[in-house]
């Protein structure tokens, strides 16, 4: 029988966006397969470690819903470094994780590559992209 942790990890690995879960001290607790594919850093490389300097824009530049007063539909465009050294543009959102009493127990970061700046997350297309596609 599968335990709850394996079930949660399998569910997070099935999401087509990179998922990072960080503990109270900022250490990586979970790094999804998609996150590994985007950044080149495997879960085994990061678990129990702080986010490497190449990936710090995920924590510094991501959209924080609590700062904007509402949950944003889109994340912020940021630049980070792949493990092999090349620039990776990504769109990221960061969320504080709270326990039932409201205390912060960690942080989640959700991100995906910004393959095309004209195409926005979740299938929405920028008006400029629509115009160029119809011409």
PDB file of C-alpha atoms in Angstrom:
ATOM      1  CA  UNK A   1       0.000   0.000   0.000  1.00  0.00           C
ATOM      2  CA  UNK A   2       1.248   3.475  -0.903  1.00  0.00           C
ATOM      3  CA  UNK A   3       1.835   5.832   2.014  1.00  0.00           C
ATOM      4  CA  UNK A   4       0.537   9.407   2.050  1.00  0.00           C
ATOM      5  CA  UNK A   5       3.913  10.984   1.327  1.00  0.00           C
ATOM      6  CA  UNK A   6       4.375   8.892  -1.826  1.00  0.00           C
ATOM      7  CA  UNK A   7       0.838   9.763  -2.911  1.00  0.00           C
ATOM      8  CA  UNK A   8       1.431  13.512  -2.401  1.00  0.00           C
ATOM      9  CA  UNK A   9       4.776  13.368  -4.218  1.00  0.00           C
ATOM     10  CA  UNK A  10       3.212  11.481  -7.134  1.00  0.00           C
ATOM     11  CA  UNK A  11       0.425  14.081  -7.333  1.00  0.00           C
ATOM     12  CA  UNK A  12       2.901  16.987  -7.326  1.00  0.00           C
ATOM     13  CA  UNK A  13       5.084  15.246  -9.922  1.00  0.00           C
ATOM     14  CA  UNK A  14       2.072  14.947 -12.240  1.00  0.00           C
ATOM     15  CA  UNK A  15       1.581  18.734 -12.403  1.00  0.00           C
ATOM     16  CA  UNK A  16       3.092  20.212 -15.604  1.00  0.00           C
ATOM     17  CA  UNK A  17       4.706  23.105 -13.698  1.00  0.00           C
ATOM     18  CA  UNK A  18       7.819  23.074 -11.560  1.00  0.00           C
ATOM     19  CA  UNK A  19       6.951  22.726  -7.870  1.00  0.00           C
ATOM     20  CA  UNK A  20       9.354  23.489  -5.024  1.00  0.00           C
ATOM     21  CA  UNK A  21       8.395  23.073  -1.380  1.00  0.00           C
ATOM     22  CA  UNK A  22      10.681  24.753   1.138  1.00  0.00           C
ATOM     23  CA  UNK A  23      10.782  24.228   4.901  1.00  0.00           C
ATOM     24  CA  UNK A  24      10.738  26.903   7.587  1.00  0.00           C
ATOM     25  CA  UNK A  25      14.476  27.536   7.235  1.00  0.00           C
ATOM     26  CA  UNK A  26      14.286  27.761   3.424  1.00  0.00           C
ATOM     27  CA  UNK A  27      15.671  24.268   2.799  1.00  0.00           C
ATOM     28  CA  UNK A  28      14.266  22.281  -0.128  1.00  0.00           C
ATOM     29  CA  UNK A  29      11.844  19.629   1.098  1.00  0.00           C
ATOM     30  CA  UNK A  30      10.453  18.639  -2.307  1.00  0.00           C
ATOM     31  CA  UNK A  31      11.570  19.398  -5.879  1.00  0.00           C
ATOM     32  CA  UNK A  32       9.297  18.051  -8.618  1.00  0.00           C
ATOM     33  CA  UNK A  33      10.414  16.234 -11.747  1.00  0.00           C
ATOM     34  CA  UNK A  34       9.231  19.176 -13.844  1.00  0.00           C
ATOM     35  CA  UNK A  35      11.314  21.550 -11.686  1.00  0.00           C
ATOM     36  CA  UNK A  36      14.312  19.293 -12.312  1.00  0.00           C
ATOM     37  CA  UNK A  37      13.656  19.263 -16.068  1.00  0.00           C
ATOM     38  CA  UNK A  38      13.401  23.076 -16.193  1.00  0.00           C
ATOM     39  CA  UNK A  39      16.450  23.842 -14.042  1.00  0.00           C
ATOM     40  CA  UNK A  40      18.747  20.833 -14.443  1.00  0.00           C
ATOM     41  CA  UNK A  41      18.870  20.395 -10.649  1.00  0.00           C
ATOM     42  CA  UNK A  42      17.566  17.007  -9.490  1.00  0.00           C
ATOM     43  CA  UNK A  43      15.573  16.496  -6.289  1.00  0.00           C
ATOM     44  CA  UNK A  44      18.504  14.520  -4.845  1.00  0.00           C
ATOM     45  CA  UNK A  45      20.841  17.505  -5.512  1.00  0.00           C
ATOM     46  CA  UNK A  46      18.665  19.905  -3.523  1.00  0.00           C
ATOM     47  CA  UNK A  47      16.773  18.045  -0.789  1.00  0.00           C
ATOM     48  CA  UNK A  48      17.778  19.385   2.614  1.00  0.00           C
ATOM     49  CA  UNK A  49      19.805  22.213   1.030  1.00  0.00           C
ATOM     50  CA  UNK A  50      18.981  25.899   0.506  1.00  0.00           C
ATOM     51  CA  UNK A  51      18.085  26.999  -3.021  1.00  0.00           C
ATOM     52  CA  UNK A  52      21.362  27.401  -4.979  1.00  0.00           C
ATOM     53  CA  UNK A  53      22.406  30.908  -6.034  1.00  0.00           C
ATOM     54  CA  UNK A  54      21.511  30.159  -9.682  1.00  0.00           C
ATOM     55  CA  UNK A  55      17.869  29.666  -8.676  1.00  0.00           C
ATOM     56  CA  UNK A  56      17.518  32.468  -6.104  1.00  0.00           C
ATOM     57  CA  UNK A  57      15.367  34.603  -8.458  1.00  0.00           C
ATOM     58  CA  UNK A  58      12.615  32.041  -7.784  1.00  0.00           C
ATOM     59  CA  UNK A  59      12.507  33.308  -4.207  1.00  0.00           C
ATOM     60  CA  UNK A  60      13.347  36.967  -4.785  1.00  0.00           C
ATOM     61  CA  UNK A  61      11.452  37.820  -7.970  1.00  0.00           C
ATOM     62  CA  UNK A  62       8.358  35.579  -7.947  1.00  0.00           C
ATOM     63  CA  UNK A  63       4.918  37.125  -7.487  1.00  0.00           C
ATOM     64  CA  UNK A  64       3.797  36.953  -3.839  1.00  0.00           C
ATOM     65  CA  UNK A  65      -0.017  36.967  -3.481  1.00  0.00           C
ATOM     66  CA  UNK A  66       0.124  38.273   0.092  1.00  0.00           C
ATOM     67  CA  UNK A  67       1.955  41.409  -1.117  1.00  0.00           C
ATOM     68  CA  UNK A  68      -0.578  42.195  -3.839  1.00  0.00           C
ATOM     69  CA  UNK A  69      -3.583  41.614  -1.582  1.00  0.00           C
ATOM     70  CA  UNK A  70      -5.096  39.018  -3.885  1.00  0.00           C
ATOM     71  CA  UNK A  71      -4.177  35.797  -5.614  1.00  0.00           C
ATOM     72  CA  UNK A  72      -2.664  36.731  -8.975  1.00  0.00           C
ATOM     73  CA  UNK A  73      -3.662  34.789 -12.080  1.00  0.00           C
ATOM     74  CA  UNK A  74      -0.189  35.123 -13.564  1.00  0.00           C
ATOM     75  CA  UNK A  75       3.266  35.017 -12.094  1.00  0.00           C
ATOM     76  CA  UNK A  76       6.260  37.253 -12.596  1.00  0.00           C
ATOM     77  CA  UNK A  77       8.778  36.824 -15.377  1.00  0.00           C
ATOM     78  CA  UNK A  78      12.211  36.093 -13.957  1.00  0.00           C
ATOM     79  CA  UNK A  79      15.634  34.928 -15.101  1.00  0.00           C
ATOM     80  CA  UNK A  80      17.551  32.151 -13.405  1.00  0.00           C
ATOM     81  CA  UNK A  81      20.520  29.993 -14.358  1.00  0.00           C
ATOM     82  CA  UNK A  82      20.215  26.372 -15.449  1.00  0.00           C
ATOM     83  CA  UNK A  83      22.627  23.943 -13.773  1.00  0.00           C
ATOM     84  CA  UNK A  84      24.608  23.932 -17.041  1.00  0.00           C
ATOM     85  CA  UNK A  85      24.932  27.738 -16.930  1.00  0.00           C
ATOM     86  CA  UNK A  86      22.494  29.030 -19.545  1.00  0.00           C
ATOM     87  CA  UNK A  87      19.741  31.562 -18.827  1.00  0.00           C
ATOM     88  CA  UNK A  88      16.244  30.221 -18.156  1.00  0.00           C
ATOM     89  CA  UNK A  89      13.286  32.568 -18.330  1.00  0.00           C
ATOM     90  CA  UNK A  90      10.437  31.421 -16.112  1.00  0.00           C
ATOM     91  CA  UNK A  91       7.131  32.640 -14.813  1.00  0.00           C
ATOM     92  CA  UNK A  92       6.817  32.020 -11.066  1.00  0.00           C
ATOM     93  CA  UNK A  93       4.457  32.422  -8.128  1.00  0.00           C
ATOM     94  CA  UNK A  94       5.424  31.965  -4.484  1.00  0.00           C
ATOM     95  CA  UNK A  95       3.042  31.164  -1.609  1.00  0.00           C
ATOM     96  CA  UNK A  96       3.508  31.003   2.147  1.00  0.00           C
ATOM     97  CA  UNK A  97       2.322  27.669   3.593  1.00  0.00           C
ATOM     98  CA  UNK A  98       0.493  27.871   6.928  1.00  0.00           C
ATOM     99  CA  UNK A  99      -0.566  25.324   9.534  1.00  0.00           C
ATOM    100  CA  UNK A 100      -4.104  25.199  10.965  1.00  0.00           C
ATOM    101  CA  UNK A 101      -3.186  27.836  13.579  1.00  0.00           C
ATOM    102  CA  UNK A 102      -1.914  30.269  10.927  1.00  0.00           C
ATOM    103  CA  UNK A 103       1.791  29.869  11.575  1.00  0.00           C
ATOM    104  CA  UNK A 104       4.044  29.712   8.522  1.00  0.00           C
ATOM    105  CA  UNK A 105       5.473  26.224   8.073  1.00  0.00           C
ATOM    106  CA  UNK A 106       7.121  26.699   4.711  1.00  0.00           C
ATOM    107  CA  UNK A 107       6.895  28.099   1.214  1.00  0.00           C
ATOM    108  CA  UNK A 108       5.800  26.773  -2.150  1.00  0.00           C
ATOM    109  CA  UNK A 109       7.103  28.020  -5.484  1.00  0.00           C
ATOM    110  CA  UNK A 110       5.278  27.158  -8.709  1.00  0.00           C
ATOM    111  CA  UNK A 111       6.994  27.972 -11.994  1.00  0.00           C
ATOM    112  CA  UNK A 112       7.113  27.135 -15.689  1.00  0.00           C
ATOM    113  CA  UNK A 113       9.372  28.151 -18.573  1.00  0.00           C
ATOM    114  CA  UNK A 114       8.476  31.316 -20.430  1.00  0.00           C
ATOM    115  CA  UNK A 115       9.020  29.697 -23.845  1.00  0.00           C
ATOM    116  CA  UNK A 116       7.142  32.508 -25.541  1.00  0.00           C
ATOM    117  CA  UNK A 117       6.480  35.853 -23.909  1.00  0.00           C
ATOM    118  CA  UNK A 118       3.414  36.248 -26.145  1.00  0.00           C
ATOM    119  CA  UNK A 119       1.721  33.141 -24.764  1.00  0.00           C
ATOM    120  CA  UNK A 120       0.570  33.531 -21.187  1.00  0.00           C
ATOM    121  CA  UNK A 121       0.059  30.746 -18.612  1.00  0.00           C
ATOM    122  CA  UNK A 122      -3.061  28.593 -18.601  1.00  0.00           C
ATOM    123  CA  UNK A 123      -3.740  28.848 -22.318  1.00  0.00           C
ATOM    124  CA  UNK A 124      -4.471  32.573 -22.435  1.00  0.00           C
ATOM    125  CA  UNK A 125      -3.007  34.298 -25.488  1.00  0.00           C
ATOM    126  CA  UNK A 126      -1.895  37.908 -25.576  1.00  0.00           C
ATOM    127  CA  UNK A 127      -3.832  40.065 -28.068  1.00  0.00           C
ATOM    128  CA  UNK A 128      -0.617  40.792 -30.023  1.00  0.00           C
ATOM    129  CA  UNK A 129      -0.015  37.082 -30.461  1.00  0.00           C
ATOM    130  CA  UNK A 130      -3.585  36.566 -31.692  1.00  0.00           C
ATOM    131  CA  UNK A 131      -3.148  39.281 -34.320  1.00  0.00           C
ATOM    132  CA  UNK A 132       0.117  37.807 -35.618  1.00  0.00           C
ATOM    133  CA  UNK A 133      -1.391  34.298 -35.743  1.00  0.00           C
ATOM    134  CA  UNK A 134      -4.347  35.417 -37.853  1.00  0.00           C
ATOM    135  CA  UNK A 135      -2.251  37.313 -40.410  1.00  0.00           C
TER     136      UNK A 135
END
